[in-house]
CSV table of C-alpha atoms and ligand atoms in Angstrom, one decimal:
chain,number,residue,atom,x,y,z
A,1,MET,CA,0.0,0.0,0.0
A,2,ARG,CA,1.0,3.6,-0.5
A,3,THR,CA,0.4,6.1,2.3
A,4,THR,CA,-0.8,9.6,2.0
A,5,VAL,CA,-2.7,12.1,4.2
A,6,GLY,CA,-6.1,13.7,3.8
A,7,TRP,CA,-9.2,15.1,5.5
A,8,ARG,CA,-11.5,12.4,6.9
A,9,ALA,CA,-14.9,12.5,8.6
A,10,GLU,CA,-15.8,10.1,11.4
A,11,PRO,CA,-19.4,8.8,11.6
A,12,SER,CA,-22.0,11.5,11.9
A,13,ASN,CA,-24.1,9.6,14.5
A,14,GLY,CA,-27.3,10.8,13.0
A,15,THR,CA,-26.9,14.5,14.0
A,16,ALA,CA,-28.1,17.2,11.6
A,17,THR,CA,-24.7,19.0,11.8
A,18,THR,CA,-21.9,18.4,9.3
A,19,PRO,CA,-19.3,16.1,10.9
A,20,THR,CA,-15.9,17.7,11.4
A,21,LEU,CA,-13.1,16.6,9.0
A,22,ARG,CA,-9.8,15.8,10.6
A,23,ARG,CA,-6.4,15.4,9.1
A,24,ALA,CA,-5.5,11.6,8.9
A,25,PRO,CA,-3.1,9.2,7.3
A,26,LEU,CA,-4.7,7.3,4.4
A,27,GLU,CA,-3.8,4.3,2.3
A,28,ARG,CA,-3.9,4.2,-1.5
A,29,ARG,CA,-3.6,1.0,-3.5
A,30,ASP,CA,-0.3,0.0,-5.1
A,31,LEU,CA,-0.4,0.9,-8.8
A,32,ARG,CA,-2.1,-1.6,-11.1
A,33,PRO,CA,-0.7,-1.8,-14.6
A,34,ASP,CA,-3.2,0.9,-15.9
A,35,ASP,CA,-3.0,3.1,-12.8
A,36,LEU,CA,-1.7,6.6,-12.3
A,37,ALA,CA,-0.6,8.1,-9.0
A,38,VAL,CA,-1.7,11.7,-8.9
A,39,ARG,CA,-0.4,14.4,-6.5
A,40,VAL,CA,-3.7,16.2,-5.8
A,41,ASP,CA,-3.0,20.0,-5.8
A,42,TYR,CA,-6.5,21.5,-5.9
A,43,CYS,CA,-9.9,20.0,-5.0
A,44,GLY,CA,-13.2,21.8,-5.3
A,45,VAL,CA,-15.8,21.7,-2.5
A,46,CYS,CA,-19.1,20.4,-4.1
A,47,HIS,CA,-22.4,20.7,-2.4
A,48,THR,CA,-22.7,16.9,-2.8
A,49,ASP,CA,-19.8,16.6,-0.4
A,50,LEU,CA,-22.0,18.3,2.2
A,51,HIS,CA,-24.9,16.0,1.4
A,52,ALA,CA,-22.6,12.9,1.7
A,53,LEU,CA,-21.1,14.0,5.0
A,54,ARG,CA,-24.6,14.2,6.5
A,55,ALA,CA,-26.0,11.2,4.9
A,56,GLY,CA,-24.3,8.9,7.5
A,57,GLY,CA,-27.2,9.6,9.8
A,58,GLY,CA,-29.8,9.8,7.1
A,59,THR,CA,-30.3,13.5,7.9
A,60,ASP,CA,-30.0,14.9,4.5
A,61,GLY,CA,-32.1,12.5,2.4
A,62,GLY,CA,-29.2,10.7,0.8
A,63,PRO,CA,-28.1,7.1,1.1
A,64,ALA,CA,-26.0,6.0,4.1
A,65,GLN,CA,-22.3,6.6,3.4
A,66,PRO,CA,-19.7,4.1,4.5
A,67,ASP,CA,-17.6,5.6,7.4
A,68,PRO,CA,-15.1,7.0,7.5
A,69,LEU,CA,-15.5,9.3,4.6
A,70,VAL,CA,-13.0,11.3,2.6
A,71,PRO,CA,-14.9,13.7,0.3
A,72,GLY,CA,-13.7,15.4,-2.9
A,73,HIS,CA,-14.5,14.5,-6.5
A,74,GLU,CA,-13.3,17.4,-8.7
A,75,PHE,CA,-9.6,17.8,-8.6
A,76,THR,CA,-6.5,18.6,-10.5
A,77,GLY,CA,-2.9,17.7,-10.0
A,78,VAL,CA,0.2,16.1,-11.5
A,79,VAL,CA,1.0,12.5,-12.4
A,80,THR,CA,3.8,11.3,-10.1
A,81,ALA,CA,4.0,7.6,-11.1
A,82,THR,CA,2.5,5.4,-13.8
A,83,GLY,CA,1.7,1.6,-14.0
A,84,SER,CA,3.5,-0.6,-16.4
A,85,GLU,CA,0.8,-0.5,-19.1
A,86,VAL,CA,-0.1,3.2,-19.0
A,87,THR,CA,0.1,4.7,-22.5
A,88,ARG,CA,-1.6,8.1,-22.3
A,89,PHE,CA,0.2,9.8,-19.5
A,90,ARG,CA,3.7,10.3,-18.2
A,91,THR,CA,5.1,11.5,-14.9
A,92,GLY,CA,4.8,15.2,-14.6
A,93,ASP,CA,1.7,15.5,-16.8
A,94,PRO,CA,-1.1,17.8,-15.4
A,95,VAL,CA,-4.3,15.9,-15.0
A,96,ALA,CA,-7.9,16.3,-13.8
A,97,VAL,CA,-10.2,13.8,-12.2
A,98,GLY,CA,-13.9,14.0,-11.7
A,99,ASN,CA,-16.6,12.1,-9.8
A,100,ILE,CA,-16.3,8.8,-11.6
A,101,VAL,CA,-13.1,6.6,-11.5
A,102,ASP,CA,-14.3,3.4,-13.2
A,103,SER,CA,-17.1,1.7,-15.1
A,104,CYS,CA,-17.6,-1.7,-16.7
A,105,GLY,CA,-16.5,-0.5,-20.1
A,106,VAL,CA,-18.7,-3.0,-22.0
A,107,CYS,CA,-22.3,-2.2,-21.4
A,108,ALA,CA,-24.4,-0.2,-23.8
A,109,MET,CA,-23.9,3.1,-21.9
A,110,CYS,CA,-20.2,2.6,-21.7
A,111,ARG,CA,-20.0,1.8,-25.4
A,112,VAL,CA,-21.7,5.1,-26.3
A,113,GLY,CA,-19.3,7.0,-24.0
A,114,GLN,CA,-21.8,7.6,-21.2
A,115,GLU,CA,-19.8,5.8,-18.5
A,116,ASN,CA,-21.6,7.9,-16.0
A,117,PHE,CA,-24.7,5.8,-16.6
A,118,CYS,CA,-22.9,2.4,-16.6
A,119,HIS,CA,-25.4,-0.4,-16.1
A,120,ALA,CA,-23.0,-1.9,-13.6
A,121,PHE,CA,-23.0,1.4,-11.8
A,122,PRO,CA,-19.9,3.6,-12.2
A,123,THR,CA,-17.4,3.6,-9.4
A,124,LEU,CA,-17.7,6.9,-7.5
A,125,THR,CA,-14.5,8.8,-6.6
A,126,TYR,CA,-15.4,8.6,-2.9
A,127,GLY,CA,-17.8,6.3,-1.1
A,128,GLY,CA,-17.8,4.0,-4.2
A,129,THR,CA,-16.8,0.4,-4.4
A,130,ASP,CA,-13.6,-0.5,-6.2
A,131,ARG,CA,-14.5,-3.0,-9.0
A,132,VAL,CA,-11.3,-5.1,-8.4
A,133,ASP,CA,-10.8,-5.4,-4.7
A,134,GLY,CA,-14.2,-4.3,-3.2
A,135,SER,CA,-12.6,-1.5,-1.1
A,136,THR,CA,-14.4,1.8,-0.5
A,137,THR,CA,-13.0,4.7,-2.5
A,138,LEU,CA,-11.6,7.7,-0.6
A,139,GLY,CA,-11.9,11.1,-2.3
A,140,GLY,CA,-9.7,14.0,-3.3
A,141,TYR,CA,-9.5,15.9,-0.1
A,142,SER,CA,-6.1,14.3,0.2
A,143,ARG,CA,-2.6,14.7,-1.2
A,144,GLU,CA,-2.6,11.6,-3.4
A,145,TYR,CA,-5.1,9.7,-5.5
A,146,VAL,CA,-4.6,6.5,-7.5
A,147,VAL,CA,-6.8,6.3,-10.6
A,148,GLY,CA,-7.0,4.1,-13.7
A,149,GLU,CA,-5.8,6.1,-16.7
A,150,ARG,CA,-9.3,5.8,-18.4
A,151,PHE,CA,-10.7,8.2,-15.9
A,152,ALA,CA,-7.9,10.8,-15.8
A,153,TYR,CA,-8.1,13.7,-18.2
A,154,SER,CA,-5.3,15.8,-19.6
A,155,LEU,CA,-5.6,19.3,-18.1
A,156,PRO,CA,-5.2,21.9,-20.9
A,157,ALA,CA,-2.2,24.2,-20.3
A,158,ALA,CA,-4.5,27.2,-20.9
A,159,LEU,CA,-6.6,26.5,-17.8
A,160,ASP,CA,-5.5,27.6,-14.3
A,161,PRO,CA,-5.3,24.3,-12.4
A,162,ALA,CA,-7.1,25.7,-9.2
A,163,ALA,CA,-10.0,27.3,-11.1
A,164,ALA,CA,-10.3,24.3,-13.4
A,165,ALA,CA,-10.9,21.8,-10.6
A,166,PRO,CA,-14.6,22.5,-10.3
A,167,LEU,CA,-15.1,21.8,-14.0
A,168,LEU,CA,-14.8,18.1,-13.3
A,169,CYS,CA,-18.0,17.8,-11.3
A,170,ALA,CA,-19.9,21.1,-11.3
A,171,GLY,CA,-18.9,21.9,-14.9
A,172,ILE,CA,-19.6,18.5,-16.6
A,173,THR,CA,-22.9,18.1,-14.7
A,174,VAL,CA,-24.3,21.2,-16.4
A,175,TRP,CA,-22.3,20.8,-19.7
A,176,GLU,CA,-23.9,17.5,-20.8
A,177,PRO,CA,-27.5,18.6,-20.5
A,178,LEU,CA,-26.8,22.0,-22.1
A,179,ARG,CA,-25.3,20.2,-25.1
A,180,ALA,CA,-27.9,17.4,-25.2
A,181,LEU,CA,-30.7,19.9,-25.2
A,182,GLY,CA,-29.1,22.0,-27.9
A,183,ALA,CA,-28.2,25.2,-26.1
A,184,GLY,CA,-26.8,27.6,-28.6
A,185,PRO,CA,-27.7,30.6,-30.8
A,186,GLY,CA,-31.5,31.1,-31.0
A,187,THR,CA,-32.2,29.2,-27.7
A,188,ARG,CA,-33.2,30.9,-24.5
A,189,VAL,CA,-31.6,29.3,-21.4
A,190,ALA,CA,-32.4,30.1,-17.8
A,191,VAL,CA,-30.3,28.9,-14.8
A,192,ALA,CA,-31.9,28.6,-11.4
A,193,GLY,CA,-29.4,28.8,-8.5
A,194,LEU,CA,-26.1,30.7,-8.9
A,195,GLY,CA,-23.8,28.4,-6.9
A,196,GLY,CA,-21.0,26.2,-8.2
A,197,LEU,CA,-23.1,24.4,-10.8
A,198,GLY,CA,-25.2,27.4,-11.7
A,199,HIS,CA,-22.5,29.9,-12.4
A,200,LEU,CA,-20.7,27.5,-14.7
A,201,ALA,CA,-24.0,26.8,-16.5
A,202,VAL,CA,-24.3,30.5,-17.1
A,203,LYS,CA,-20.8,30.8,-18.5
A,204,PHE,CA,-21.3,27.7,-20.8
A,205,ALA,CA,-24.7,28.8,-22.1
A,206,VAL,CA,-23.3,32.3,-22.8
A,207,ALA,CA,-20.3,30.9,-24.6
A,208,LEU,CA,-22.4,28.5,-26.6
A,209,GLY,CA,-24.3,31.5,-27.9
A,210,ALA,CA,-27.6,31.1,-26.0
A,211,ASP,CA,-29.7,34.0,-24.7
A,212,THR,CA,-29.1,33.4,-21.0
A,213,SER,CA,-30.9,34.5,-17.9
A,214,VAL,CA,-30.6,33.7,-14.2
A,215,ILE,CA,-33.4,32.8,-11.7
A,216,SER,CA,-32.7,33.7,-8.1
A,217,ARG,CA,-34.5,34.3,-4.9
A,218,SER,CA,-32.7,37.6,-4.3
A,219,PRO,CA,-32.2,40.6,-6.5
A,220,ASP,CA,-28.7,41.0,-5.0
A,221,LYS,CA,-27.4,38.5,-7.6
A,222,ALA,CA,-28.3,40.8,-10.5
A,223,GLU,CA,-24.8,42.3,-10.9
A,224,ASP,CA,-23.2,38.9,-10.5
A,225,ALA,CA,-25.5,37.5,-13.2
A,226,ARG,CA,-24.6,40.3,-15.6
A,227,ARG,CA,-20.9,39.9,-15.0
A,228,LEU,CA,-21.2,36.2,-15.9
A,229,GLY,CA,-22.8,37.3,-19.2
A,230,ALA,CA,-26.5,36.8,-18.4
A,231,ARG,CA,-29.0,39.2,-19.9
A,232,GLU,CA,-31.4,39.2,-17.0
A,233,LEU,CA,-32.1,38.2,-13.5
A,234,VAL,CA,-35.6,36.8,-12.8
A,235,VAL,CA,-36.4,37.2,-9.1
A,236,SER,CA,-38.3,34.1,-8.1
A,237,THR,CA,-39.8,35.7,-5.0
A,238,ASP,CA,-41.4,38.5,-7.1
A,239,PRO,CA,-44.7,37.1,-8.5
A,240,GLU,CA,-45.0,39.9,-11.1
A,241,ARG,CA,-41.6,39.2,-12.6
A,242,MET,CA,-42.3,35.4,-12.5
A,243,ALA,CA,-45.6,36.0,-14.3
A,244,ALA,CA,-43.9,38.2,-16.9
A,245,ALA,CA,-41.3,35.4,-17.6
A,246,ARG,CA,-44.0,32.7,-18.2
A,247,ASP,CA,-43.3,30.3,-21.0
A,248,ARG,CA,-40.1,32.1,-21.9
A,249,PHE,CA,-37.2,29.6,-21.7
A,250,ASP,CA,-36.4,26.7,-24.1
A,251,ILE,CA,-34.1,25.2,-21.5
A,252,LEU,CA,-34.2,25.7,-17.7
A,253,ILE,CA,-31.3,24.3,-15.8
A,254,ASP,CA,-32.3,23.8,-12.1
A,255,THR,CA,-29.3,23.6,-9.8
A,256,VAL,CA,-31.1,24.5,-6.6
A,257,SER,CA,-29.6,22.4,-3.8
A,258,ALA,CA,-32.7,22.2,-1.5
A,259,PRO,CA,-35.9,20.1,-2.2
A,260,HIS,CA,-38.5,22.2,-3.9
A,261,ASP,CA,-41.8,21.9,-5.9
A,262,LEU,CA,-41.1,22.2,-9.6
A,263,GLY,CA,-44.2,24.1,-10.6
A,264,ALA,CA,-42.8,27.6,-10.4
A,265,TYR,CA,-39.9,26.7,-12.7
A,266,LEU,CA,-42.0,24.6,-15.1
A,267,ARG,CA,-44.3,27.6,-15.7
A,268,LEU,CA,-41.2,29.5,-17.0
A,269,VAL,CA,-40.4,26.8,-19.6
A,270,ALA,CA,-41.5,27.5,-23.2
A,271,LEU,CA,-43.8,25.4,-25.4
A,272,ASP,CA,-42.0,22.1,-26.0
A,273,GLY,CA,-39.1,23.3,-23.8
A,274,THR,CA,-37.3,21.3,-21.1
A,275,LEU,CA,-36.7,21.6,-17.3
A,276,SER,CA,-33.4,19.9,-16.5
A,277,HIS,CA,-33.5,19.1,-12.8
A,278,LEU,CA,-29.9,18.6,-11.6
A,279,GLY,CA,-29.6,20.0,-8.1
A,280,HIS,CA,-31.6,18.2,-5.5
A,281,LEU,CA,-31.5,14.4,-6.1
A,282,GLY,CA,-34.5,12.5,-4.7
A,283,PRO,CA,-38.3,12.6,-4.9
A,284,VAL,CA,-39.8,15.8,-6.3
A,285,THR,CA,-43.3,17.2,-6.4
A,286,LEU,CA,-45.0,18.7,-9.5
A,287,GLU,CA,-48.5,19.2,-10.9
A,288,THR,CA,-48.8,17.3,-14.2
A,289,LEU,CA,-50.9,20.2,-15.6
A,290,ASP,CA,-47.7,22.3,-15.5
A,291,LEU,CA,-46.2,19.8,-18.0
A,292,LEU,CA,-49.4,19.3,-20.0
A,293,ILE,CA,-49.9,23.0,-20.6
A,294,GLY,CA,-47.2,23.8,-23.2
A,295,ARG,CA,-46.2,20.1,-23.8
A,296,LYS,CA,-43.2,20.6,-21.5
A,297,LYS,CA,-40.5,18.1,-20.7
A,298,LEU,CA,-38.8,17.2,-17.4
A,299,SER,CA,-35.3,15.8,-17.6
A,300,SER,CA,-32.2,15.3,-15.5
A,301,ALA,CA,-28.5,14.5,-15.8
A,302,GLY,CA,-25.5,13.9,-13.6
A,303,SER,CA,-21.8,13.8,-14.1
A,304,GLY,CA,-20.6,13.0,-17.6
A,305,GLY,CA,-18.9,10.4,-19.8
A,306,ARG,CA,-15.3,10.4,-20.8
A,307,LYS,CA,-16.0,11.8,-24.3
A,308,GLY,CA,-18.1,14.6,-23.0
A,309,THR,CA,-15.7,15.5,-20.3
A,310,ALA,CA,-12.8,15.8,-22.7
A,311,GLU,CA,-14.9,17.9,-25.0
A,312,MET,CA,-15.9,20.2,-22.2
A,313,LEU,CA,-12.3,20.7,-21.2
A,314,ALA,CA,-11.3,21.5,-24.8
A,315,PHE,CA,-14.3,24.0,-25.0
A,316,CYS,CA,-13.1,25.6,-21.7
A,317,ALA,CA,-9.6,26.0,-23.0
A,318,ALA,CA,-10.8,27.5,-26.3
A,319,HIS,CA,-13.2,29.9,-24.5
A,320,GLY,CA,-11.1,30.7,-21.4
A,321,ILE,CA,-13.7,29.3,-19.0
A,322,THR,CA,-12.9,28.2,-15.5
A,323,ALA,CA,-14.8,28.5,-12.2
A,324,ASP,CA,-14.9,31.7,-10.1
A,325,ILE,CA,-13.2,30.4,-7.0
A,326,GLU,CA,-12.1,31.2,-3.4
A,327,LEU,CA,-8.9,29.3,-2.8
A,328,LEU,CA,-8.3,28.2,0.7
A,329,PRO,CA,-5.5,26.1,2.4
A,330,SER,CA,-7.0,22.6,3.0
A,331,ALA,CA,-6.7,23.1,6.7
A,332,ARG,CA,-9.7,25.5,6.4
A,333,VAL,CA,-11.9,22.7,4.9
A,334,ASN,CA,-14.4,22.8,7.8
A,335,GLU,CA,-14.8,26.5,7.4
A,336,ALA,CA,-15.4,26.1,3.7
A,337,LEU,CA,-18.1,23.5,4.3
A,338,ASP,CA,-19.8,25.6,6.9
A,339,ARG,CA,-19.8,28.7,4.6
A,340,LEU,CA,-21.1,26.6,1.7
A,341,ASP,CA,-23.9,25.4,3.9
A,342,ARG,CA,-24.8,29.0,4.6
A,343,GLY,CA,-24.6,30.0,0.9
A,344,ASP,CA,-21.6,32.2,1.6
A,345,VAL,CA,-19.6,31.4,-1.5
A,346,ARG,CA,-18.9,33.1,-4.8
A,347,HIS,CA,-19.0,30.6,-6.5
A,348,ARG,CA,-16.8,27.6,-5.5
A,349,PHE,CA,-14.4,26.9,-2.7
A,350,VAL,CA,-11.3,25.1,-3.9
A,351,LEU,CA,-8.9,23.6,-1.4
A,352,ASP,CA,-5.1,23.9,-1.9
A,353,LEU,CA,-3.8,20.6,-0.7
A,354,SER,CA,-0.1,21.5,-0.6
A,355,ASP,CA,-0.4,22.4,3.1
A,356,LEU,CA,-0.7,18.7,3.8
A,357,ASP,CA,3.0,18.4,3.0
A,358,ARG,CA,4.1,20.8,5.6
A,359,SER,CA,3.4,19.0,8.9
A,360,GLY,CA,2.9,15.4,9.9
A,361,PRO,CA,-0.4,13.5,9.7
A,362,GLN,CA,-1.3,14.5,13.2
A,363,GLY,CA,0.2,18.0,12.9
A,364,PRO,CA,-0.8,21.2,14.6
A,365,THR,CA,-3.4,22.3,12.1
A,366,ASP,CA,-5.5,19.2,12.9
A,367,GLY,CA,-9.3,19.8,12.4
B,1,LIG,N1,-26.8,15.8,-10.8
B,1,LIG,C1,-25.5,15.6,-10.4
B,1,LIG,O1,-24.8,14.7,-10.8
B,1,LIG,C2,-25.0,16.6,-9.4
B,1,LIG,C3,-23.6,16.9,-9.5
B,1,LIG,C4,-23.1,17.9,-8.6
B,1,LIG,C5,-23.9,18.5,-7.7
B,1,LIG,N2,-25.2,18.1,-7.6
B,1,LIG,C6,-26.2,18.8,-6.7
B,1,LIG,O2,-26.5,20.1,-7.3
B,1,LIG,C7,-26.8,20.9,-6.2
B,1,LIG,C8,-26.1,22.2,-6.4
B,1,LIG,O3,-24.7,22.0,-6.1
B,1,LIG,P1,-23.7,23.2,-6.0
B,1,LIG,O4,-22.4,22.6,-5.7
B,1,LIG,O5,-23.8,24.1,-7.2
B,1,LIG,O6,-24.2,23.9,-4.7
B,1,LIG,P2,-24.1,25.4,-4.2
B,1,LIG,O7,-24.4,25.4,-2.8
B,1,LIG,O8,-22.9,26.0,-4.8
B,1,LIG,O9,-25.4,26.1,-5.0
B,1,LIG,C9,-26.7,25.9,-4.7
B,1,LIG,C10,-27.6,27.1,-5.1
B,1,LIG,O10,-28.9,26.8,-4.8
B,1,LIG,C11,-29.4,28.0,-4.1
B,1,LIG,N3,-30.5,27.5,-3.2
B,1,LIG,C12,-30.4,26.8,-2.1
B,1,LIG,N4,-31.6,26.6,-1.5
B,1,LIG,C13,-32.5,27.2,-2.3
B,1,LIG,C14,-33.9,27.3,-2.3
B,1,LIG,N5,-34.6,26.8,-1.3
B,1,LIG,N6,-34.5,28.0,-3.3
B,1,LIG,C15,-33.8,28.6,-4.3
B,1,LIG,N7,-32.4,28.5,-4.4
B,1,LIG,C16,-31.8,27.8,-3.4
B,1,LIG,C17,-28.3,28.6,-3.4
B,1,LIG,O11,-28.5,30.0,-3.2
B,1,LIG,C18,-27.2,28.4,-4.4
B,1,LIG,O12,-27.1,29.4,-5.4
B,1,LIG,C19,-26.5,20.2,-4.9
B,1,LIG,O13,-27.7,19.6,-4.4
B,1,LIG,C20,-25.6,19.1,-5.4
B,1,LIG,O14,-25.6,18.0,-4.5
B,1,LIG,C21,-25.8,17.2,-8.5
B,2,LIG,ZN1,-19.9,17.2,-7.1
B,3,LIG,ZN1,-20.8,0.0,-18.2
C-alpha cells in the first residue's frame, strides 16, 4: 500500500450537523498496470460533499455513506507515477479527475461514451466500491489519489489548475444537459441557483451563444449574473416578474440544492421546452398540468462520460472558461463546508492541498 494524508470524517451519528473533517493518514492501493498516482494539488468543494457528509445519519435525504468518509470529487494535480501499461500519461503531466473513477467498459452506456450511466454502476470517486478489490474509495481531499488512466483527463495548459478543478463535477454536470438539449444561438436558457453548478451553467450557455438568464430568490445576484454574461435576473420571490417570464425559456437548468416543488420553474419553460432538474436528487413534487400546458418536458442528468468531459475541457480551453473560486488552504476545509452550507460562497471553494506536505499527519493544524 501507498500512504498519504487527507481530510477524513468520522461517523456523523445521525446528527443534523456536518461532521468535522480531521487530518488523517490514508492508504492508497499499489499501482495496477493501468493506474496513475496523482499528486492532488487542488480539489473543489461540491455541495454533494455536504450531502454525503450528513447522509451517514440519514439526515440529508441521501443514502447512508460508509464511514469513515474522505470527500472530494473534482480535482487537478500532476502525475507522479505510472503503472507498467499506462500509455496516455507520463510522470509530470497535469491531469484532472472527476466524480467517476471506473465503469464496466462494455455495457451499452459505456459503449456510447456515457460511462456515468454504466449499467454496472460507475465507481464513484469517494464512497464508491472498487471494482477489483471491493474496497471503498476515498476522495480527493487528500494529497494523493490513485486512478486508472481511463478516468484521468489531460488538463489543458491554458486552464488555471485551481480554477479548473470545479469543471470536473460542477462543470460537466451542467455541460452535458446543455449540449444534449441543444443550447446555442437562437435558444433561451435560464439557470436557477447561482452556486458552483449554476455559475458554470451561465458561463457555458453564454459561450455556446444562447440568450441566457438567471433565476434567483434575491435581486442581490443581478450584478453577478450580468458579470457572468446573463442578460437578465428573474427574481423568483417576485410574483409579477415570474408571471412576466411565463413560457419564456427553451431550457431551464435547475441547480437548486434544496428540495422544492417544480411548478414555479415549469411555468417559465416555453412550449416544448425542457426543465433539466440537476440540483436536488431525490423525490420531487410537481403538478402534471404544469407539464401538459405547453407540452413541457422534465429531464435530469448527472456527471458525464469520458468523451463529454474531454470535449468540455477543450471547450473551456478554447473559450477561457474556469470557475470563479475562493482558494483556501486545505486546513480550512471545515470553514469552507460551513460557509457553503450558509450559501456564503462566490462561486466555488477550492482547497489547496499543498499544506498537507508541511506538517505530519497529526500536525498542529488538525481539524
Ligand atoms: N446531478 C448531479 O450529478 C450533481 C452533481 C453535482 C452537484 N449536484 C447537486 O447540485 C446541487 C447544487 O450543487 P452546487 O455545488 O452548485 O451547490 P451550491 O451550494 O454552490 O449552489 C446551490 C444554489 O442553490 C441555491 N439555493 C439553495 N436553496 C435554495 C432554495 N430553497 N431556493 C432557491 N435557491 C436555493 C443557493 O442559493 C445556491 O445558489 C446540490 O444539491 C448538489 O448535490 C448534482
Ligand atoms: Zn460534485
Ligand atoms: Zn458500463
